[in-house]
Amino acid sequence: MKSTADKLVDEYLDRLNRELAGFPRARRRELVDEISGHIAEARADLETENEAAMRTLLDRLGDPADIAAEARERPAAPRAKASGWDVVALILLLIGGVIFPREADRDADRPVRPCSADLPANDRDIGRILFRRRGHRDHLHRQRAPW
Amino acid sequence: MVAPQDALLAQMRRGTLQYCVLALLAEDERYGFDLVRGLAEMDGMVTSEGTIYPLLSRLRRDGLVETTWQESRAGPPRRYYRLTEAGRAALEGFRLEWRRFRDAVDHFVERTARS
C-alpha cells in the first residue's frame, strides 16, 4: 500500500503533467523527470518523513501551474533562431541597395546622406532599423553577436 | 493581491536569476537539486524552487549550459549542468552591464539615502 507521502508526490506530478499538457513530449518529460528527481533528493534529505514534511517540501517547489507558466513565459532567446523579420532584415541589408537604389546612388551630384526629401526611406534602411531593433532586444547578448 | 514590493522583487528576480544560475555554474558543475539549494541560500532569490527547472531547460536549449548524466552513490544517476563557452561569455556580458546599471541606480537613489 502506498504511503501518504507517495500519494502526495503522485498527485503533485500528475498535476504538473496536466499543466504541461500543451508542451512537446520531450520537454514535458525533461521537466517532470527533473522535478521528480528533485523531490527524491529532497525526500532523502528529510530527517523524518511525515505528511507535514512532505507538504512543506512540495510547497517549496511551488504550484505546478507556476512551473508551467515559467516554461511558457520564457521562450528560447532570439539568438537561438532567426525570426522571419531577422531574415527579411538580413536580405534587405545585403541586397536592398541593389533592388531599390537610392536616387543619390545614381546621381553623384546629390548628397549621399539620406534627408527628409528621400522619404519614404528605402528598404535598405528598413533592414538596418530592423537589425537595430533586434540588437536592442539582444542587449545582454550583445557580447556574442557578430554585429 | 500581490504587494507592490513583492511585484518589484519578482521583476528584478526575473531579469537577473538566470545570470545568478550561470554564475553558480561558473564555479563548478552542479545537479538540479544542488543548484536550487545553492540559490535558496540567498534570501529572496528563489520563491518557487520548481521554476528553476524550466529556466535550466531554456539555458540548455540556448546553448548557455550543457548537461551530462553522472552516477550517484545516493541513488539514480543525476543530470549535471555545466557552463558552455557561450554561457561564460553571456555571464561576462551581463556582469559589465550589471555594474553599469547598478552604479547608475546607486547614483540616484543613494545620494538622498538617510541610512
mmCIF file of C-alpha atoms in Angstrom:
data_model
loop_
_atom_site.group_PDB
_atom_site.id
_atom_site.type_symbol
_atom_site.label_atom_id
_atom_site.label_comp_id
_atom_site.label_asym_id
_atom_site.label_seq_id
_atom_site.Cartn_x
_atom_site.Cartn_y
_atom_site.Cartn_z
ATOM 1 C CA MET A 1 0.000 0.000 0.000
ATOM 2 C CA LYS A 2 1.175 3.488 -0.851
ATOM 3 C CA SER A 3 2.191 5.867 1.905
ATOM 4 C CA THR A 4 0.569 9.268 2.233
ATOM 5 C CA ALA A 5 3.882 10.825 1.158
ATOM 6 C CA ASP A 6 3.887 8.761 -2.048
ATOM 7 C CA LYS A 7 0.323 9.754 -2.765
ATOM 8 C CA LEU A 8 1.129 13.432 -2.312
ATOM 9 C CA VAL A 9 4.080 13.144 -4.703
ATOM 10 C CA ASP A 10 1.982 11.283 -7.279
ATOM 11 C CA GLU A 11 -0.729 13.904 -7.062
ATOM 12 C CA TYR A 12 1.803 16.673 -7.486
ATOM 13 C CA LEU A 13 3.442 15.069 -10.524
ATOM 14 C CA ASP A 14 0.039 14.315 -12.079
ATOM 15 C CA ARG A 15 -0.907 17.944 -11.754
ATOM 16 C CA LEU A 16 2.411 19.020 -13.241
ATOM 17 C CA ASN A 17 1.895 16.653 -16.174
ATOM 18 C CA ARG A 18 -1.551 18.086 -16.788
ATOM 19 C CA GLU A 19 -0.274 21.669 -16.617
ATOM 20 C CA LEU A 20 2.405 20.826 -19.167
ATOM 21 C CA ALA A 21 -0.030 19.078 -21.500
ATOM 22 C CA GLY A 22 0.476 21.611 -24.306
ATOM 23 C CA PHE A 23 4.249 21.121 -24.463
ATOM 24 C CA PRO A 24 6.162 18.802 -26.770
ATOM 25 C CA ARG A 25 6.647 15.381 -25.180
ATOM 26 C CA ALA A 26 10.394 15.684 -24.802
ATOM 27 C CA ARG A 27 10.176 18.973 -22.920
ATOM 28 C CA ARG A 28 7.397 17.760 -20.690
ATOM 29 C CA ARG A 29 9.335 14.648 -19.857
ATOM 30 C CA GLU A 30 12.516 16.626 -19.161
ATOM 31 C CA LEU A 31 10.722 18.885 -16.694
ATOM 32 C CA VAL A 32 8.797 16.109 -14.974
ATOM 33 C CA ASP A 33 11.956 13.973 -14.702
ATOM 34 C CA GLU A 34 13.951 16.822 -13.240
ATOM 35 C CA ILE A 35 11.284 17.736 -10.736
ATOM 36 C CA SER A 36 10.643 14.169 -9.632
ATOM 37 C CA GLY A 37 14.433 13.839 -9.241
ATOM 38 C CA HIS A 38 14.389 16.970 -7.117
ATOM 39 C CA ILE A 39 11.617 15.537 -4.945
ATOM 40 C CA ALA A 40 13.560 12.289 -4.474
ATOM 41 C CA GLU A 41 16.699 14.201 -3.432
ATOM 42 C CA ALA A 42 14.746 16.443 -1.079
ATOM 43 C CA ARG A 43 12.990 13.448 0.459
ATOM 44 C CA ALA A 44 16.280 11.713 1.097
ATOM 45 C CA ASP A 45 17.376 14.881 2.919
ATOM 46 C CA LEU A 46 14.411 14.869 5.327
ATOM 47 C CA GLU A 47 15.159 13.928 8.908
ATOM 48 C CA THR A 48 11.738 12.426 9.407
ATOM 49 C CA GLU A 49 9.346 11.811 6.588
ATOM 50 C CA ASN A 50 5.778 12.604 7.548
ATOM 51 C CA GLU A 51 2.877 14.263 5.851
ATOM 52 C CA ALA A 52 3.709 17.746 7.152
ATOM 53 C CA ALA A 53 7.317 17.463 5.951
ATOM 54 C CA MET A 54 6.172 16.291 2.512
ATOM 55 C CA ARG A 55 3.661 19.104 2.192
ATOM 56 C CA THR A 56 6.340 21.634 3.122
ATOM 57 C CA LEU A 57 8.682 20.122 0.557
ATOM 58 C CA LEU A 58 6.076 20.345 -2.216
ATOM 59 C CA ASP A 59 5.132 23.880 -1.167
ATOM 60 C CA ARG A 60 8.739 24.920 -1.619
ATOM 61 C CA LEU A 61 8.687 23.507 -5.130
ATOM 62 C CA GLY A 62 5.705 25.700 -5.894
ATOM 63 C CA ASP A 63 2.412 25.348 -7.697
ATOM 64 C CA PRO A 64 2.705 23.181 -10.848
ATOM 65 C CA ALA A 65 0.768 25.923 -12.659
ATOM 66 C CA ASP A 66 3.562 28.385 -11.829
ATOM 67 C CA ILE A 67 6.190 25.989 -13.149
ATOM 68 C CA ALA A 68 4.247 25.563 -16.395
ATOM 69 C CA ALA A 69 3.767 29.338 -16.617
ATOM 70 C CA GLU A 70 7.505 29.811 -16.277
ATOM 71 C CA ALA A 71 8.101 27.284 -19.052
ATOM 72 C CA ARG A 72 5.642 29.132 -21.290
ATOM 73 C CA GLU A 73 6.761 32.609 -20.475
ATOM 74 C CA ARG A 74 10.366 32.251 -21.433
ATOM 75 C CA PRO A 75 10.739 31.115 -24.991
ATOM 76 C CA ALA A 76 14.166 30.496 -26.470
ATOM 77 C CA ALA A 77 16.357 33.601 -26.688
ATOM 78 C CA PRO A 78 16.177 35.418 -30.047
ATOM 79 C CA ARG A 79 19.773 34.437 -30.710
ATOM 80 C CA ALA A 80 18.871 30.765 -30.878
ATOM 81 C CA LYS A 81 16.898 31.015 -34.075
ATOM 82 C CA ALA A 82 16.311 33.759 -36.591
ATOM 83 C CA SER A 83 12.795 35.107 -36.783
ATOM 84 C CA GLY A 84 11.120 35.991 -40.051
ATOM 85 C CA TRP A 85 11.973 39.658 -39.509
ATOM 86 C CA ASP A 86 15.623 38.877 -38.994
ATOM 87 C CA VAL A 87 15.758 37.059 -42.301
ATOM 88 C CA VAL A 88 13.992 39.907 -44.112
ATOM 89 C CA ALA A 89 16.319 42.395 -42.430
ATOM 90 C CA LEU A 90 19.394 40.431 -43.424
ATOM 91 C CA ILE A 91 18.321 40.088 -47.056
ATOM 92 C CA LEU A 92 17.446 43.780 -47.363
ATOM 93 C CA LEU A 93 20.666 44.789 -45.674
ATOM 94 C CA LEU A 94 22.691 42.760 -48.157
ATOM 95 C CA ILE A 95 20.876 43.417 -51.406
ATOM 96 C CA GLY A 96 18.299 46.110 -50.638
ATOM 97 C CA GLY A 97 20.535 48.740 -52.195
ATOM 98 C CA VAL A 98 20.642 46.805 -55.460
ATOM 99 C CA ILE A 99 16.902 46.197 -55.632
ATOM 100 C CA PHE A 100 15.900 49.692 -54.527
ATOM 101 C CA PRO A 101 18.826 52.001 -55.349
ATOM 102 C CA ARG A 102 18.663 55.476 -53.874
ATOM 103 C CA GLU A 103 18.426 58.454 -56.161
ATOM 104 C CA ALA A 104 21.728 59.564 -54.680
ATOM 105 C CA ASP A 105 23.422 56.338 -55.758
ATOM 106 C CA ARG A 106 22.517 57.033 -59.355
ATOM 107 C CA ASP A 107 23.163 60.750 -59.335
ATOM 108 C CA ALA A 108 26.558 61.690 -57.979
ATOM 109 C CA ASP A 109 25.645 65.376 -57.685
ATOM 110 C CA ARG A 110 23.127 64.779 -54.900
ATOM 111 C CA PRO A 111 24.211 64.325 -51.307
ATOM 112 C CA VAL A 112 24.684 60.701 -50.332
ATOM 113 C CA ARG A 113 23.294 61.196 -46.816
ATOM 114 C CA PRO A 114 19.589 60.459 -46.691
ATOM 115 C CA CYS A 115 17.474 63.521 -45.961
ATOM 116 C CA SER A 116 13.788 64.051 -45.489
ATOM 117 C CA ALA A 117 13.409 64.560 -49.253
ATOM 118 C CA ASP A 118 14.363 60.906 -49.711
ATOM 119 C CA LEU A 119 11.381 59.724 -47.688
ATOM 120 C CA PRO A 120 9.948 57.178 -47.636
ATOM 121 C CA ALA A 121 13.174 55.559 -46.512
ATOM 122 C CA ASN A 122 14.227 52.831 -48.866
ATOM 123 C CA ASP A 123 14.261 49.242 -47.802
ATOM 124 C CA ARG A 124 17.947 49.046 -47.166
ATOM 125 C CA ASP A 125 17.427 51.475 -44.293
ATOM 126 C CA ILE A 126 14.497 49.452 -43.048
ATOM 127 C CA GLY A 127 16.836 46.476 -42.942
ATOM 128 C CA ARG A 128 19.232 48.497 -40.784
ATOM 129 C CA ILE A 129 16.439 49.605 -38.478
ATOM 130 C CA LEU A 130 15.207 46.041 -38.045
ATOM 131 C CA PHE A 131 18.699 44.975 -37.151
ATOM 132 C CA ARG A 132 18.997 47.750 -34.594
ATOM 133 C CA ARG A 133 15.713 46.716 -33.013
ATOM 134 C CA ARG A 134 16.976 43.192 -32.848
ATOM 135 C CA GLY A 135 20.195 44.455 -31.317
ATOM 136 C CA HIS A 136 18.170 46.229 -28.667
ATOM 137 C CA ARG A 137 16.272 43.079 -27.798
ATOM 138 C CA ASP A 138 19.546 41.213 -27.592
ATOM 139 C CA HIS A 139 21.005 43.863 -25.343
ATOM 140 C CA LEU A 140 22.520 41.461 -22.879
ATOM 141 C CA HIS A 141 23.647 39.021 -25.527
ATOM 142 C CA ARG A 142 25.480 41.684 -27.466
ATOM 143 C CA GLN A 143 28.855 40.351 -26.466
ATOM 144 C CA ARG A 144 28.298 37.296 -28.560
ATOM 145 C CA ALA A 145 26.624 38.919 -31.515
ATOM 146 C CA PRO A 146 28.844 39.279 -34.589
ATOM 147 C CA TRP A 147 27.449 42.716 -35.479
ATOM 148 C CA MET B 1 -3.367 40.720 -4.302
ATOM 149 C CA VAL B 2 0.391 40.996 -4.659
ATOM 150 C CA ALA B 3 2.093 43.648 -2.558
ATOM 151 C CA PRO B 4 3.933 46.237 -4.692
ATOM 152 C CA GLN B 5 7.203 45.325 -3.008
ATOM 153 C CA ASP B 6 6.729 41.668 -3.943
ATOM 154 C CA ALA B 7 5.936 42.565 -7.549
ATOM 155 C CA LEU B 8 9.084 44.678 -7.734
ATOM 156 C CA LEU B 9 11.232 41.880 -6.337
ATOM 157 C CA ALA B 10 9.657 39.409 -8.751
ATOM 158 C CA GLN B 11 10.523 41.634 -11.687
ATOM 159 C CA MET B 12 14.096 42.177 -10.572
ATOM 160 C CA ARG B 13 14.498 38.461 -9.970
ATOM 161 C CA ARG B 14 13.093 37.722 -13.399
ATOM 162 C CA GLY B 15 15.802 39.750 -15.087
ATOM 163 C CA THR B 16 18.728 38.546 -13.017
ATOM 164 C CA LEU B 17 18.060 34.998 -11.821
ATOM 165 C CA GLN B 18 19.390 33.284 -14.923
ATOM 166 C CA TYR B 19 22.713 35.080 -14.508
ATOM 167 C CA CYS B 20 22.913 34.000 -10.878
ATOM 168 C CA VAL B 21 22.434 30.446 -12.143
ATOM 169 C CA LEU B 22 25.208 30.931 -14.712
ATOM 170 C CA ALA B 23 27.447 32.434 -12.015
ATOM 171 C CA LEU B 24 26.896 29.451 -9.698
ATOM 172 C CA LEU B 25 27.717 27.098 -12.563
ATOM 173 C CA ALA B 26 30.847 29.100 -13.392
ATOM 174 C CA GLU B 27 32.319 27.848 -10.115
ATOM 175 C CA ASP B 28 31.515 24.207 -10.635
ATOM 176 C CA GLU B 29 29.087 21.872 -12.369
ATOM 177 C CA ARG B 30 26.033 21.032 -10.281
ATOM 178 C CA TYR B 31 22.924 18.880 -10.437
ATOM 179 C CA GLY B 32 19.475 20.455 -10.212
ATOM 180 C CA PHE B 33 18.706 19.953 -6.544
ATOM 181 C CA ASP B 34 22.174 21.109 -5.520
ATOM 182 C CA LEU B 35 21.848 24.194 -7.723
ATOM 183 C CA VAL B 36 18.419 25.079 -6.353
ATOM 184 C CA ARG B 37 19.642 24.785 -2.767
ATOM 185 C CA GLY B 38 22.666 26.919 -3.668
ATOM 186 C CA LEU B 39 20.359 29.662 -4.942
ATOM 187 C CA ALA B 40 17.989 29.357 -1.996
ATOM 188 C CA GLU B 41 20.871 30.067 0.393
ATOM 189 C CA MET B 42 20.441 33.723 -0.506
ATOM 190 C CA ASP B 43 17.220 35.100 0.852
ATOM 191 C CA GLY B 44 14.780 36.254 -1.810
ATOM 192 C CA MET B 45 16.455 34.629 -4.827
ATOM 193 C CA VAL B 46 14.044 31.719 -5.202
ATOM 194 C CA THR B 47 10.392 31.647 -4.196
ATOM 195 C CA SER B 48 9.225 28.510 -6.029
ATOM 196 C CA GLU B 49 12.096 26.065 -6.352
ATOM 197 C CA GLY B 50 10.415 24.202 -9.195
ATOM 198 C CA THR B 51 10.514 27.224 -11.522
ATOM 199 C CA ILE B 52 14.299 26.869 -11.769
ATOM 200 C CA TYR B 53 13.871 23.778 -13.953
ATOM 201 C CA PRO B 54 12.140 25.480 -16.897
ATOM 202 C CA LEU B 55 14.874 28.105 -16.644
ATOM 203 C CA LEU B 56 17.609 25.450 -16.777
ATOM 204 C CA SER B 57 15.880 23.823 -19.730
ATOM 205 C CA ARG B 58 15.853 27.114 -21.596
ATOM 206 C CA LEU B 59 19.514 27.809 -20.819
ATOM 207 C CA ARG B 60 20.336 24.377 -22.185
ATOM 208 C CA ARG B 61 18.329 24.913 -25.364
ATOM 209 C CA ASP B 62 20.022 28.289 -25.808
ATOM 210 C CA GLY B 63 23.417 26.611 -25.560
ATOM 211 C CA LEU B 64 24.461 28.504 -22.412
ATOM 212 C CA VAL B 65 24.701 25.334 -20.325
ATOM 213 C CA GLU B 66 25.210 21.692 -21.246
ATOM 214 C CA THR B 67 24.269 18.598 -19.299
ATOM 215 C CA THR B 68 25.848 15.230 -18.572
ATOM 216 C CA TRP B 69 24.499 12.264 -16.647
ATOM 217 C CA GLN B 70 26.664 11.051 -13.806
ATOM 218 C CA GLU B 71 26.266 8.132 -11.473
ATOM 219 C CA SER B 72 25.357 8.939 -7.902
ATOM 220 C CA ARG B 73 26.202 6.880 -4.852
ATOM 221 C CA ALA B 74 22.992 8.013 -3.184
ATOM 222 C CA GLY B 75 20.505 6.898 -5.840
ATOM 223 C CA PRO B 76 19.774 7.055 -9.576
ATOM 224 C CA PRO B 77 22.106 8.966 -11.972
ATOM 225 C CA ARG B 78 21.973 12.746 -11.801
ATOM 226 C CA ARG B 79 21.862 15.255 -14.612
ATOM 227 C CA TYR B 80 24.703 17.728 -14.086
ATOM 228 C CA TYR B 81 24.635 21.227 -15.568
ATOM 229 C CA ARG B 82 27.820 22.851 -16.775
ATOM 230 C CA LEU B 83 28.558 26.258 -18.289
ATOM 231 C CA THR B 84 29.471 26.380 -22.006
ATOM 232 C CA GLU B 85 31.775 28.958 -23.588
ATOM 233 C CA ALA B 86 28.683 30.839 -24.769
ATOM 234 C CA GLY B 87 27.362 30.738 -21.200
ATOM 235 C CA ARG B 88 30.621 32.136 -19.875
ATOM 236 C CA ALA B 89 30.507 34.952 -22.445
ATOM 237 C CA ALA B 90 26.864 35.724 -21.581
ATOM 238 C CA LEU B 91 27.741 35.892 -17.886
ATOM 239 C CA GLU B 92 30.682 38.198 -18.567
ATOM 240 C CA GLY B 93 28.470 40.419 -20.731
ATOM 241 C CA PHE B 94 25.866 40.609 -18.006
ATOM 242 C CA ARG B 95 28.481 41.394 -15.365
ATOM 243 C CA LEU B 96 29.599 44.504 -17.279
ATOM 244 C CA GLU B 97 26.022 45.634 -17.889
ATOM 245 C CA TRP B 98 25.037 44.943 -14.303
ATOM 246 C CA ARG B 99 27.861 47.029 -12.839
ATOM 247 C CA ARG B 100 26.918 49.946 -15.068
ATOM 248 C CA PHE B 101 23.244 49.602 -14.213
ATOM 249 C CA ARG B 102 23.852 49.173 -10.502
ATOM 250 C CA ASP B 103 26.120 52.234 -10.437
ATOM 251 C CA ALA B 104 23.542 54.266 -12.334
ATOM 252 C CA VAL B 105 20.748 53.351 -9.916
ATOM 253 C CA ASP B 106 23.007 53.948 -6.902
ATOM 254 C CA HIS B 107 23.932 57.328 -8.316
ATOM 255 C CA PHE B 108 20.337 58.458 -7.971
ATOM 256 C CA VAL B 109 18.898 56.571 -5.032
ATOM 257 C CA GLU B 110 21.905 56.551 -2.715
ATOM 258 C CA ARG B 111 22.604 60.276 -2.716
ATOM 259 C CA THR B 112 19.454 61.011 -0.765
ATOM 260 C CA ALA B 113 19.683 57.903 1.435
ATOM 261 C CA ARG B 114 19.304 58.604 5.126
ATOM 262 C CA SER B 115 20.990 55.424 6.310
#
